[in-house]
Amino acid sequence: MKFRRLLPVAVVSVAVSGFLIYHTQVSTDAKRTLVEDKRSLDARQWGLVHTEGNTRQQENKVTAGSACSPERKFVFIKTHKTGSCTAVNILQRYALHHSLTVLSPIGGWVLAWPFPPAEEDYVHTPDEKYDALMNHMVYNKTWLRTKFPPDTAYISIIREPSSHLKSAMFYYYLPQLLKITSKNPVKTFLQDPWKYKHLSEAYFDFCHVTWDGTRNHQAFDLGYPTKAADDMEYARKYISDLEADFTLVLLLEHLDESLVLLRRLMCWDLREVLYDASPKNSRNYGYKSYVPTAEELANLRRWKAVDYLLYDTFNASLWRKIEAQTAFDIRKKRHRFDPSRSLFMNCRRVFLINLSVPLGP
């Protein structure tokens, strides 16, 4: 069974160098901001509330005037190159704060990707009961339903497909794989994506899985088979089922709105969706800001048709769910404030006080 555990290493060597050694990353496509839901809360107030220990009183806060209980069971499908590390850090913090039992893979952040997990792939608890999962894995509804109860919330995150391609192209060293030597491999690729299909597809016969880093990668992480890339009837049915299965799919381009909505759907406290929006793990490359031409985008929409259908579906779903929050208009009430040094220093000060550590300058 060691062979199964070594699959991510095999993927690395076959597909792209460093493929599954996934470092913490935060999207730098746009400057992100911390989010506020119920009331305006500046850095000083936030620190004061925490210092005085008053946040416990807000633990089961009523949302928009209607009673609710915090959701304590969730599965987060950690997709690739979508800002998922930013999102998962929020969920990890929540799991730690509430002492949740997390289903964790044996070593690393990958849970048997890209095939269904086996019993030897994760750490077992004595009672085989789990509260959360937050890893890279291919969404497998059948397997997950055997590990989590029916009321479990399912969450994921995706991003706009053209920006995803640029990020994947650089991170996975796809130009080398595709034998593209131009300074702008994205432009070269988009002129005729089908020309590179024999190079971009990787078939793993030991698990009967085909993966393509340039085509429908996000849909693949959510369980859609690469071989069905041209079957749009099947794609529409599959994505419709995903929409029914998932409580919320976050959008990287609307991360603030997504997190405010997540907080409300899960009946969580405000502080549990706060995040540090300062850029981290930023990578610069020549084609990062390249804007494809209309013809190139048309080619990409055909090549990544399933990923575009996935994104368009959950983009519409996000705003429908926001509109459904009739008692509280998230878009109007969302308060933006700069994740500035003052907030960071205030959080650090509170943290050190709680640990009884002398404060530095």
XYZ file of C-alpha atoms in Angstrom:
361
model
C 0.000 0.000 0.000
C 3.024 2.274 0.098
C 2.504 2.642 -3.656
C -0.753 4.526 -3.136
C 0.846 6.897 -0.684
C 3.626 7.614 -3.163
C 1.231 8.551 -5.965
C 1.655 12.320 -5.427
C 5.401 11.796 -5.920
C 4.686 9.900 -9.121
C 2.468 12.748 -10.293
C 5.270 15.183 -9.620
C 7.779 13.267 -11.675
C 5.403 12.441 -14.532
C 3.395 15.628 -14.892
C 5.360 18.604 -13.606
C 8.218 19.152 -11.267
C 7.037 20.132 -7.830
C 3.365 19.482 -8.721
C 1.980 18.414 -5.366
C 4.402 20.157 -3.052
C 1.856 22.847 -2.439
C 3.154 25.877 -0.550
C 0.968 28.347 1.294
C -0.230 30.947 -1.140
C -2.517 33.946 -1.108
C -3.899 35.376 -4.328
C -2.455 38.745 -5.343
C -4.843 39.364 -8.251
C -6.452 42.145 -6.234
C -5.875 43.755 -2.902
C -7.988 41.821 -0.425
C -9.654 43.365 2.570
C -10.859 42.150 5.921
C -14.601 41.769 6.139
C -17.233 42.960 8.567
C -20.773 41.640 8.718
C -22.945 42.808 11.574
C -21.408 46.106 12.627
C -18.476 48.327 11.893
C -15.534 47.248 13.954
C -12.213 49.047 13.797
C -8.866 47.655 14.893
C -8.923 49.198 18.343
C -12.417 47.905 19.108
C -11.508 44.456 17.819
C -8.450 44.257 20.053
C -10.346 45.608 23.061
C -13.125 43.047 22.679
C -10.604 40.224 22.561
C -8.486 41.584 25.392
C -11.478 41.778 27.693
C -12.602 38.301 26.743
C -15.983 39.495 25.573
C -16.042 37.530 22.322
C -17.330 34.474 24.153
C -20.608 36.344 24.590
C -20.853 36.634 20.813
C -20.204 32.951 20.167
C -23.806 32.081 19.356
C -24.769 35.430 17.947
C -28.146 35.643 16.242
C -27.840 36.287 12.522
C -30.045 38.979 11.021
C -32.609 38.574 13.752
C -33.223 34.842 13.245
C -31.961 32.221 15.661
C -29.423 29.737 14.326
C -26.826 27.325 15.632
C -23.220 27.292 14.385
C -22.431 24.567 11.886
C -19.667 22.406 13.317
C -19.249 19.832 10.539
C -17.826 20.708 7.148
C -15.784 19.359 4.242
C -13.590 21.782 2.318
C -12.410 20.494 -1.055
C -9.096 22.288 -1.471
C -8.757 22.991 -5.169
C -5.437 23.865 -6.833
C -4.273 27.402 -7.672
C -7.496 29.049 -6.530
C -6.525 30.880 -3.340
C -7.503 27.796 -1.375
C -4.679 28.255 1.142
C -6.180 31.570 2.213
C -9.558 29.928 2.701
C -8.220 26.812 4.399
C -6.323 28.871 6.968
C -9.638 30.350 8.092
C -11.168 26.892 8.388
C -8.145 25.459 10.186
C -8.362 28.250 12.718
C -12.035 27.493 13.239
C -11.363 23.775 13.699
C -8.585 24.485 16.186
C -10.609 27.007 18.174
C -13.571 24.641 18.476
C -11.532 21.453 18.988
C -13.013 19.716 15.967
C -11.941 16.225 14.978
C -10.338 16.564 11.561
C -9.942 13.736 9.087
C -6.303 14.119 8.071
C -4.139 12.350 5.508
C -1.085 10.426 6.628
C 1.593 12.958 5.795
C 1.265 16.099 3.701
C -1.781 18.000 2.467
C -2.901 15.579 -0.213
C -5.567 13.012 0.577
C -5.037 10.289 -2.047
C -5.328 12.735 -4.941
C -6.342 11.885 -7.652
C -8.123 8.646 -6.745
C -10.598 7.800 -3.956
C -8.959 7.513 -0.527
C -8.265 4.073 0.910
C -8.414 3.181 4.578
C -4.633 3.357 4.911
C -4.477 6.887 3.480
C -5.716 8.795 6.525
C -5.443 8.899 10.315
C -8.260 6.984 11.982
C -10.014 7.955 15.198
C -11.192 5.229 17.618
C -14.864 5.876 16.876
C -14.387 6.734 13.171
C -16.279 9.989 13.646
C -15.041 13.221 12.105
C -16.097 16.854 12.104
C -14.072 18.329 9.255
C -11.851 17.675 6.265
C -9.706 20.367 4.608
C -7.354 18.869 2.040
C -6.500 18.486 -1.597
C -8.585 15.588 -2.819
C -10.801 14.849 -5.771
C -14.389 15.334 -4.632
C -15.897 11.898 -4.196
C -19.461 12.092 -2.977
C -19.836 8.359 -2.358
C -16.726 8.088 -0.187
C -17.359 11.299 1.734
C -20.912 10.290 2.622
C -19.486 7.223 4.384
C -17.310 9.407 6.631
C -19.529 12.414 7.372
C -23.184 12.733 8.428
C -25.882 14.017 6.037
C -25.987 17.501 7.595
C -22.308 18.180 6.816
C -21.634 21.441 4.959
C -19.605 21.115 1.744
C -17.437 24.069 0.744
C -14.860 24.757 -1.961
C -13.285 27.643 -3.874
C -12.736 28.355 -7.580
C -11.457 31.237 -9.680
C -11.946 32.762 -13.121
C -10.544 30.213 -15.641
C -8.225 32.489 -17.629
C -6.436 33.696 -14.495
C -6.319 30.093 -13.289
C -4.560 29.061 -16.503
C -1.867 31.713 -16.044
C -1.242 30.665 -12.462
C -1.162 26.976 -13.364
C 1.054 27.604 -16.381
C 3.719 29.176 -14.181
C 3.383 27.073 -11.036
C 3.362 23.660 -12.712
C 6.079 24.492 -15.261
C 3.611 23.745 -18.037
C 5.605 25.532 -20.794
C 8.350 22.950 -20.331
C 5.818 20.138 -20.426
C 4.185 21.580 -23.552
C 7.563 22.408 -25.139
C 6.624 26.072 -25.503
C 9.687 28.330 -25.538
C 8.109 31.731 -26.225
C 8.253 34.533 -23.672
C 4.471 34.457 -23.364
C 3.483 30.784 -23.249
C -0.137 31.653 -22.423
C -0.528 33.605 -25.655
C 1.183 30.867 -27.641
C -0.964 28.173 -26.075
C -4.238 30.035 -26.560
C -3.652 30.437 -30.278
C -4.377 26.702 -30.623
C -4.814 24.746 -27.359
C -5.791 21.544 -29.220
C -2.320 21.475 -30.769
C -0.864 20.605 -27.353
C -3.417 18.029 -26.221
C -1.051 15.086 -26.697
C 1.402 16.831 -24.358
C -0.941 18.367 -21.813
C -2.790 15.154 -20.991
C -1.209 12.720 -18.555
C -2.699 9.269 -18.111
C -1.945 7.307 -14.942
C -2.676 3.711 -15.798
C -2.156 2.529 -12.216
C -5.292 4.434 -11.146
C -6.983 4.825 -14.558
C -7.075 8.605 -14.317
C -6.350 11.233 -16.978
C -5.293 14.680 -15.811
C -4.729 17.846 -17.835
C -3.223 20.872 -16.115
C -4.451 23.196 -18.874
C -8.005 21.925 -19.243
C -10.856 21.919 -16.724
C -8.450 21.521 -13.806
C -10.909 22.989 -11.312
C -13.733 20.731 -12.461
C -11.333 17.789 -12.172
C -10.658 18.620 -8.509
C -14.414 18.629 -7.991
C -14.688 15.137 -9.428
C -15.312 15.750 -13.129
C -13.476 13.275 -15.426
C -10.998 14.760 -17.901
C -12.155 12.356 -20.598
C -15.605 13.981 -20.552
C -14.219 17.417 -21.476
C -16.353 17.626 -24.617
C -19.547 16.122 -23.184
C -21.397 19.291 -22.225
C -24.682 17.518 -21.582
C -22.976 15.408 -18.929
C -21.144 18.493 -17.642
C -24.379 20.403 -17.110
C -25.887 17.509 -15.187
C -22.744 17.008 -13.095
C -22.399 20.682 -12.192
C -26.086 20.897 -11.345
C -25.525 18.039 -8.905
C -22.517 19.852 -7.442
C -24.644 22.942 -6.887
C -27.084 20.801 -4.936
C -24.319 19.094 -2.944
C -22.338 22.169 -1.866
C -23.410 24.652 0.769
C -21.174 27.271 -0.818
C -18.427 27.523 -3.422
C -16.310 30.596 -2.731
C -15.076 32.758 -5.610
C -11.552 34.119 -5.393
C -12.544 37.259 -7.297
C -15.268 37.924 -4.701
C -13.587 36.446 -1.660
C -14.826 39.083 0.786
C -18.452 38.657 -0.225
C -18.021 34.882 -0.231
C -16.668 34.853 3.314
C -19.395 37.112 4.651
C -21.958 34.798 3.083
C -20.140 31.752 4.465
C -20.214 33.265 7.953
C -23.947 33.745 7.666
C -24.755 30.347 6.164
C -22.654 28.615 8.822
C -23.899 30.899 11.626
C -20.325 31.668 12.661
C -18.993 34.629 14.567
C -17.485 37.574 12.694
C -13.961 36.985 13.945
C -14.008 33.485 12.461
C -13.886 34.771 8.886
C -11.334 37.542 9.407
C -8.131 36.997 7.464
C -4.844 38.723 6.770
C -5.193 40.191 3.295
C -1.583 41.290 2.862
C 0.125 39.597 -0.127
C 2.130 36.469 0.656
C 4.019 33.977 -1.442
C 3.715 36.344 -4.386
C 5.253 35.218 -7.661
C 6.079 37.473 -10.562
C 6.407 36.296 -14.136
C 6.315 38.016 -17.490
C 2.830 36.985 -18.592
C 1.101 37.421 -15.232
C -0.713 40.585 -16.309
C -1.299 39.480 -19.884
C -4.866 40.018 -21.083
C -5.828 37.529 -23.808
C -7.384 38.814 -27.012
C -11.038 38.172 -27.784
C -10.062 35.366 -30.142
C -7.780 33.780 -27.525
C -10.509 33.969 -24.898
C -12.936 32.350 -27.321
C -10.456 29.494 -27.795
C -10.036 29.187 -24.043
C -13.792 29.097 -23.478
C -14.011 26.184 -25.885
C -10.953 24.443 -24.433
C -11.984 24.958 -20.806
C -15.719 24.746 -21.460
C -16.451 22.717 -18.331
C -14.428 25.020 -16.066
C -16.231 28.040 -17.529
C -19.594 26.381 -16.995
C -18.516 25.580 -13.427
C -17.442 29.167 -12.770
C -20.486 30.762 -14.414
C -22.807 28.467 -12.463
C -21.305 29.197 -9.066
C -20.863 32.877 -9.815
C -24.621 33.094 -10.429
C -25.251 30.902 -7.383
C -23.180 33.175 -5.131
C -25.203 36.256 -6.011
C -28.511 34.416 -5.752
C -27.602 33.333 -2.239
C -26.556 36.860 -1.380
C -29.841 38.214 -2.696
C -31.633 35.604 -0.602
C -30.204 37.255 2.511
C -33.070 39.762 2.358
C -32.694 40.861 5.962
C -29.149 41.976 5.373
C -27.734 43.190 2.078
C -24.154 41.936 2.194
C -22.962 44.030 -0.694
C -24.152 47.263 0.919
C -23.279 46.412 4.511
C -19.847 44.941 3.809
C -17.356 47.305 5.450
C -13.911 47.532 3.922
C -10.996 48.480 6.041
C -7.318 48.318 5.336
C -5.474 45.295 6.760
C -2.979 47.810 8.002
C -0.091 47.612 10.383
C -2.284 49.026 13.160
C -4.605 46.037 13.032
C -1.718 43.604 12.745
C 0.090 45.149 15.706
C -3.105 45.225 17.745
C -3.715 41.518 17.071
C -0.110 40.754 17.946
C -0.386 42.745 21.156
C -3.529 40.884 22.233
C -1.925 37.543 21.370
C 1.189 38.276 23.406
C -0.829 39.567 26.353
C -2.795 36.344 26.391
C 0.441 34.379 26.405
C 1.957 36.636 29.066
C 4.872 37.411 26.747
C 6.666 40.758 27.069
C 5.644 43.090 24.274
C 8.292 44.193 21.820
C 8.534 47.553 20.109
